Coordinates of C-alpha atoms and ligand atoms in Angstrom, one line a residue:
X1 CA 134.0 133.6 -72.3
X2 CA 130.9 131.5 -71.6
X3 CA 128.3 130.5 -74.2
X4 CA 125.8 130.2 -71.4
X5 CA 124.0 133.3 -70.3
X6 CA 120.7 135.1 -70.9
X7 CA 118.8 134.9 -74.2
X8 CA 118.7 138.4 -75.7
X9 CA 117.4 140.2 -78.8
X10 CA 119.7 142.9 -80.0
X11 CA 118.7 145.8 -82.4
X12 CA 121.1 148.1 -84.4
X13 CA 119.7 151.0 -86.5
X14 CA 122.2 153.8 -86.1
X15 CA 122.8 154.5 -89.8
X16 CA 121.6 152.7 -93.0
X17 CA 121.6 149.0 -91.9
X18 CA 118.6 147.5 -90.1
X19 CA 120.0 144.7 -88.1
X20 CA 118.6 142.3 -85.4
X21 CA 120.4 139.4 -83.7
X22 CA 119.6 136.8 -81.1
X23 CA 122.3 135.7 -78.7
X24 CA 122.5 133.1 -75.9
X25 CA 125.4 134.4 -73.9
X26 CA 128.0 135.4 -76.4
X27 CA 126.9 132.7 -78.8
X28 CA 125.3 134.3 -81.9
X29 CA 122.1 132.3 -82.8
X30 CA 121.2 134.7 -85.6
X31 CA 122.4 138.0 -87.0
X32 CA 120.2 139.4 -89.7
X33 CA 121.2 142.6 -91.6
X34 CA 119.0 144.5 -94.1
X35 CA 121.3 146.8 -96.0
X36 CA 119.5 149.8 -97.5
X37 CA 120.4 150.0 -101.2
X38 CA 118.4 153.2 -101.7
X39 CA 121.3 155.5 -100.7
X40 CA 123.6 154.3 -103.5
X41 CA 122.3 156.7 -106.2
X42 CA 122.7 159.7 -103.8
X43 CA 126.4 159.1 -103.1
X44 CA 125.8 159.0 -99.3
X45 CA 123.2 158.2 -96.7
X46 CA 120.1 160.3 -96.8
X47 CA 118.9 160.5 -93.2
X48 CA 115.2 160.9 -93.8
X49 CA 115.2 158.0 -96.3
X50 CA 117.2 155.9 -93.8
X51 CA 114.7 156.3 -91.0
X52 CA 111.7 155.6 -93.3
X53 CA 113.5 152.4 -94.5
X54 CA 114.1 151.3 -90.9
X55 CA 110.4 151.6 -90.2
X56 CA 109.7 149.4 -93.2
X57 CA 112.3 146.7 -92.3
X58 CA 112.5 146.6 -88.5
X59 CA 109.6 144.2 -87.9
X60 CA 110.5 141.8 -90.8
X61 CA 114.1 141.8 -89.6
X62 CA 113.1 141.0 -86.0
X63 CA 110.9 138.1 -87.2
X64 CA 113.7 136.8 -89.4
X65 CA 116.2 136.9 -86.5
X66 CA 113.8 135.0 -84.2
X67 CA 112.9 132.5 -87.0
X68 CA 116.6 131.8 -87.8
X69 CA 117.5 131.3 -84.1
X70 CA 114.4 129.1 -83.6
X71 CA 113.4 131.1 -80.6
X72 CA 110.1 132.8 -79.6
X73 CA 109.3 136.3 -78.2
X74 CA 108.3 134.7 -74.8
X75 CA 111.7 133.1 -74.4
X76 CA 113.7 136.4 -74.5
X77 CA 115.2 137.6 -71.3
X78 CA 116.5 141.1 -72.4
X79 CA 116.6 143.6 -75.2
X80 CA 119.9 145.4 -76.1
X81 CA 119.6 148.3 -78.5
X82 CA 121.9 151.0 -80.0
X83 CA 121.2 154.2 -78.1
X84 CA 123.8 156.2 -80.2
X85 CA 125.9 157.7 -81.6
X86 CA 124.3 157.9 -85.1
X87 CA 121.5 159.5 -87.1
X88 CA 118.8 160.5 -84.7
X89 CA 115.9 159.5 -86.9
X90 CA 117.4 156.1 -87.6
X91 CA 118.2 155.5 -83.9
X92 CA 114.7 156.4 -82.8
X93 CA 113.2 153.6 -84.9
X94 CA 115.3 150.8 -83.3
X95 CA 115.2 152.4 -79.8
X96 CA 111.4 152.9 -79.8
X97 CA 110.9 149.3 -81.0
X98 CA 113.3 148.0 -78.2
X99 CA 111.4 150.0 -75.5
X100 CA 108.0 148.7 -76.8
X101 CA 109.3 145.1 -76.7
X102 CA 110.8 145.6 -73.2
X103 CA 107.5 146.9 -71.9
X104 CA 105.3 144.3 -73.7
X105 CA 107.5 141.3 -72.7
X106 CA 108.4 142.8 -69.2
X107 CA 112.1 142.2 -69.8
X108 CA 115.0 144.6 -69.2
X109 CA 116.2 147.2 -71.7
X110 CA 119.9 147.7 -72.2
X111 CA 121.2 150.9 -74.0
X112 CA 124.4 150.3 -76.0
X113 CA 127.0 152.7 -77.4
X114 CA 127.5 151.7 -81.0
X115 CA 131.3 152.2 -80.9
X116 CA 131.5 150.0 -77.7
X117 CA 129.7 147.3 -79.8
X118 CA 132.4 147.5 -82.5
X119 CA 135.1 147.3 -79.9
X120 CA 133.7 144.3 -78.0
X121 CA 132.7 142.3 -81.0
X122 CA 135.8 140.1 -80.5
X123 CA 133.8 138.3 -77.7
X124 CA 131.2 137.0 -80.1
X125 CA 131.2 133.3 -80.8
X126 CA 129.9 132.1 -84.1
X127 CA 127.0 129.7 -84.0
X128 CA 128.1 126.4 -82.5
X129 CA 131.8 127.1 -83.0
X130 CA 133.8 127.9 -79.9
X131 CA 136.3 130.6 -80.8
X132 CA 139.8 129.7 -79.9
X133 CA 140.8 133.1 -78.6
X134 CA 139.0 136.2 -77.2
X135 CA 141.3 139.0 -76.1
X136 CA 141.7 139.5 -72.4
X137 CA 141.4 143.0 -71.0
X138 CA 143.2 145.3 -71.4
X139 CA 143.6 145.4 -75.2
X140 CA 144.2 148.1 -77.8
X141 CA 141.5 148.7 -80.3
X142 CA 141.9 150.5 -83.6
X143 CA 138.3 151.6 -84.4
X144 CA 138.0 152.7 -88.1
X145 CA 134.6 153.4 -89.5
X146 CA 132.6 156.0 -91.4
X147 CA 132.2 158.1 -88.3
X148 CA 135.2 157.2 -86.2
X149 CA 139.0 156.8 -86.3
X150 CA 140.5 156.2 -82.9
X151 CA 142.9 154.1 -80.9
X152 CA 141.5 153.1 -77.5
X153 CA 142.7 151.0 -74.6
X154 CA 139.8 148.7 -73.8
X155 CA 140.5 148.3 -70.1
X156 CA 137.2 146.5 -69.4
X157 CA 133.8 146.1 -71.0
X158 CA 132.8 149.5 -69.4
X159 CA 136.1 151.3 -69.2
X160 CA 137.7 152.9 -72.3
X161 CA 140.7 155.2 -72.6
X162 CA 141.1 157.1 -75.9
X163 CA 144.8 157.4 -76.8
X164 CA 144.3 159.2 -80.1
X165 CA 141.6 160.1 -82.6
X166 CA 141.0 162.0 -85.8
X167 CA 140.9 165.7 -85.6
X168 CA 138.8 166.1 -88.7
X169 CA 137.5 163.5 -91.2
X170 CA 137.3 159.8 -90.4
X171 CA 139.3 157.4 -92.5
X172 CA 136.0 155.9 -93.8
X173 CA 134.9 159.3 -95.0
X174 CA 138.3 159.8 -96.7
X175 CA 137.8 156.5 -98.6
X176 CA 134.3 157.5 -99.6
X177 CA 135.2 161.0 -100.7
X178 CA 138.2 159.8 -102.6
X179 CA 136.0 157.3 -104.4
X180 CA 133.6 160.1 -105.3
X181 CA 136.5 161.9 -106.9
X182 CA 137.0 158.8 -109.0
X183 CA 133.3 158.7 -109.9
X184 CA 132.9 155.4 -108.0
X185 CA 129.7 154.4 -106.1
X186 CA 128.9 154.8 -102.4
X187 CA 130.2 153.4 -100.2
X188 CA 133.6 153.8 -101.9
X189 CA 135.8 152.0 -99.4
X190 CA 135.2 148.4 -100.5
X191 CA 135.4 149.5 -104.2
X192 CA 138.8 151.2 -103.7
X193 CA 139.9 148.0 -101.9
X194 CA 138.8 145.9 -104.9
X195 CA 140.5 147.9 -107.6
X196 CA 143.7 148.3 -105.5
X197 CA 144.4 144.6 -105.9
X198 CA 145.5 145.2 -109.5
X199 CA 147.2 148.6 -109.0
X200 CA 150.6 150.0 -108.2
X201 CA 150.5 151.6 -104.8
X202 CA 153.6 153.7 -105.5
X203 CA 152.5 155.3 -108.7
X204 CA 151.0 158.4 -107.1
X205 CA 152.4 159.9 -103.9
X206 CA 150.4 162.2 -101.6
X207 CA 151.6 164.5 -98.9
X208 CA 151.5 163.1 -95.3
X209 CA 150.0 165.1 -92.5
X210 CA 152.2 164.9 -89.3
X211 CA 150.2 164.7 -86.1
X212 CA 151.1 164.7 -82.4
X213 CA 150.9 161.5 -80.4
X214 CA 148.6 158.9 -82.1
X215 CA 146.1 161.4 -83.4
X216 CA 145.0 161.4 -87.1
X217 CA 144.1 163.9 -89.7
X218 CA 142.7 163.0 -93.1
X219 CA 141.4 166.3 -94.5
X220 CA 144.9 167.3 -95.7
X221 CA 145.5 164.0 -97.6
X222 CA 142.1 164.3 -99.2
X223 CA 142.8 167.8 -100.5
X224 CA 146.2 166.6 -101.8
X225 CA 144.6 163.7 -103.6
X226 CA 142.3 166.2 -105.4
X227 CA 145.2 168.5 -106.3
X228 CA 147.3 165.5 -107.6
X229 CA 144.4 164.3 -109.7
X230 CA 144.0 167.8 -111.3
X231 CA 147.7 168.0 -112.0
X232 CA 147.8 164.5 -113.6
X233 CA 144.7 165.2 -115.7
X234 CA 146.5 168.1 -117.3
X235 CA 149.1 165.6 -118.6
X236 CA 146.7 162.7 -119.3
X237 CA 143.1 163.8 -119.5
X238 CA 141.7 160.3 -119.0
X239 CA 144.0 159.2 -116.2
X240 CA 141.2 158.7 -113.6
X241 CA 139.6 156.0 -115.7
X242 CA 142.7 154.6 -117.6
X243 CA 144.8 154.4 -114.4
X244 CA 142.0 153.6 -112.0
X245 CA 143.7 150.6 -110.4
X246 CA 146.9 152.7 -109.6
X247 CA 144.8 155.6 -108.2
X248 CA 143.0 153.2 -105.9
X249 CA 146.1 151.4 -104.7
X250 CA 148.0 154.7 -104.1
X251 CA 145.0 156.3 -102.2
X252 CA 144.5 153.1 -100.2
X253 CA 148.2 153.0 -99.2
X254 CA 148.2 156.6 -98.1
X255 CA 145.1 156.3 -96.0
X256 CA 146.1 153.0 -94.3
X257 CA 149.7 154.0 -93.6
X258 CA 148.9 156.4 -90.6
X259 CA 146.6 153.8 -89.1
X260 CA 149.4 151.2 -89.0
X261 CA 152.0 153.7 -87.9
X262 CA 149.9 155.0 -85.0
X263 CA 148.9 151.5 -83.9
X264 CA 152.6 150.6 -83.8
X265 CA 153.3 153.7 -81.7
X266 CA 150.4 152.9 -79.3
X267 CA 151.7 149.4 -78.8
X268 CA 155.2 150.7 -78.0
X269 CA 154.0 153.5 -75.8
X270 CA 151.6 151.4 -73.7
X271 CA 153.4 148.0 -73.8
X272 CA 150.0 146.3 -74.4
X273 CA 150.5 143.4 -76.7
X274 CA 146.9 142.6 -77.5
X275 CA 145.2 144.3 -80.4
X276 CA 141.8 144.3 -82.1
X277 CA 140.6 146.1 -85.2
X278 CA 137.0 147.1 -85.6
X279 CA 134.5 149.1 -87.7
X280 CA 133.8 149.1 -91.5
X281 CA 137.3 150.0 -92.6
X282 CA 138.6 146.9 -90.7
X283 CA 137.3 145.0 -93.7
X284 CA 140.1 146.5 -95.8
X285 CA 142.4 143.8 -97.2
X286 CA 145.5 146.0 -97.1
X287 CA 144.9 147.0 -93.5
X288 CA 144.2 143.4 -92.4
X289 CA 147.5 142.3 -94.1
X290 CA 149.5 145.1 -92.6
X291 CA 148.1 144.5 -89.1
X292 CA 148.8 140.8 -89.4
X293 CA 152.4 141.5 -90.5
X294 CA 152.9 143.9 -87.6
X295 CA 151.5 141.4 -85.1
X296 CA 153.8 138.6 -86.4
X297 CA 156.8 140.9 -86.3
X298 CA 156.1 142.3 -82.8
X299 CA 154.6 139.1 -81.3
X300 CA 151.2 140.7 -80.7
X301 CA 148.0 138.8 -80.1
X302 CA 145.4 140.1 -82.6
X303 CA 141.7 139.9 -83.2
X304 CA 140.7 140.6 -86.8
X305 CA 136.9 140.3 -87.1
X306 CA 135.2 138.1 -89.7
X307 CA 133.8 140.3 -92.4
X308 CA 130.2 140.0 -91.2
X309 CA 131.3 141.7 -87.9
X310 CA 133.2 144.6 -89.6
X311 CA 130.1 146.2 -91.0
X312 CA 127.3 147.5 -88.7
X313 CA 125.5 144.5 -87.1
X314 CA 123.3 143.8 -84.2
X315 CA 125.4 140.9 -82.8
X316 CA 128.0 143.3 -81.6
X317 CA 125.3 145.3 -79.8
X318 CA 124.3 142.0 -78.2
X319 CA 127.9 141.4 -77.0
X320 CA 127.7 144.6 -74.9
X321 CA 124.2 143.6 -73.9
X322 CA 125.5 140.4 -72.5
X323 CA 128.3 142.1 -70.5
X324 CA 125.6 144.5 -69.1
X325 CA 123.2 141.8 -68.1
X326 CA 126.0 139.7 -66.5
X327 CA 126.8 142.7 -64.4
X328 CA 123.2 143.6 -63.6
X329 CA 123.3 147.0 -65.5
X330 CA 120.0 147.9 -67.1
X331 CA 118.3 151.0 -68.4
X332 CA 114.9 152.6 -68.0
X333 CA 112.2 152.7 -70.7
X334 CA 112.0 156.5 -70.2
X335 CA 115.6 156.7 -71.7
X336 CA 115.9 158.0 -75.3
X337 CA 118.1 157.6 -78.4
X338 CA 121.0 160.1 -78.6
X339 CA 122.8 161.2 -81.8
X340 CA 125.8 162.0 -79.6
X341 CA 126.7 160.2 -76.4
X342 CA 128.9 161.3 -73.6
X343 CA 129.7 158.8 -70.8
X344 CA 131.9 158.6 -67.8
X345 CA 133.0 155.1 -69.1
X346 CA 135.2 157.1 -71.5
X347 CA 138.4 158.9 -70.7
X348 CA 140.6 160.9 -73.2
X349 CA 144.4 160.6 -72.7
X350 CA 147.4 162.2 -74.3
X351 CA 150.5 160.0 -74.8
Ligands
KG4_401 O1 131.3 150.8 -89.4 P1 130.6 151.1 -90.6 O2 129.9 150.0 -91.4 O3 129.6 152.3 -90.4 C1 129.8 153.3 -89.5 O4 129.5 153.1 -88.3 O5 130.3 154.3 -90.0 O6 131.7 151.8 -91.6 C2 131.4 152.2 -92.9 C3 132.7 152.7 -93.6 C4 132.4 153.4 -95.0 O7 133.1 154.6 -95.0 C5 133.0 152.3 -96.0 O8 133.5 152.9 -97.2 C6 134.1 151.7 -95.2 O9 133.6 151.6 -93.9 N1 134.5 150.4 -95.7 C7 135.8 150.2 -96.2 C8 135.8 148.8 -96.6 N2 134.6 148.3 -96.3 C9 133.8 149.3 -95.7 N3 136.8 151.0 -96.4 C10 137.9 150.5 -96.9 N4 138.0 149.2 -97.4 C11 137.0 148.3 -97.2 N5 137.1 147.1 -97.6
ZN402 ZN1 129.7 151.3 -87.2

């Protein structure tokens, strides 16, 4: 994939991170993220507070991204922005800013689906360093975030086939809700990951939910985690604090296992031997180890994103923006942000 290509500014504001990146082709010149700490004390993202914080931080983050990339507004050739899915109030801030810039600078606007950004982030090239591999199409992508849990065949930059997905909670939600039961902060996923390193993953065993094909379900496991905690607390009242490492390791193992099992199934069913993981939960140490082990055993080419590209970031929105610009696909400034997106680029299969 080339480093040459248009100079674009990318904006991501779908949830609680205000992020702006500058890309030349797929080369990331800057990728600034302002993480909103304000939600921590509420145990989850408060939508109204998120959109207010985006308004406060969007301009400073744009200026920081331009400064870091050593580029000026008048050099930009396009604006890529997350159109959805996400929180409507948060999306509106980034999207309105992108439309204003597009009009003021008379450069094209490109609307980007946030999930497509996660899935195409394997094409990003870190500043000045040519990446040795970017996956060729088609590849499988395990997308695991706070809002999504799906296995998709990425047939091309604008062609996605969903093989399986969660029928209830996302795996990120299951991590966060389990962490809440353990009185841990939000977001709980990275905290569970940290405590798990010192814990026994086989100490507590939770019921598995059997699903058809490569679909997922996490609400049953979540309920069973709560029931197991209540049962154990009757025997040892302080188990949740005294055995915290073991609880975390056991929960992590039970939430990651279906991801790895279904990924393995999808590889066998499709015969596709290229695999990417994407989204916030792809930062999970145990998942990264398990996927690496699977890839070595089955001789699969894998892309495991650097940690900076697992969390929400504007560089990944820029990657889709580049594909769009290279293919002459632009959007109109009368378009609007959408909390939910449906698109004919996406097909849903049963295998
Ligand atoms: O992709 P993302 O940043 O935002 C969404 O688009 O949803 O994903 C956020 C999710 C949260 O549920 C968070 O707890 C989880 O990713 N997460 C992790 C880890 N880091 C972030 N879950 C497990 N282990 C981690 N290391
Ligand atoms: Zn995301």
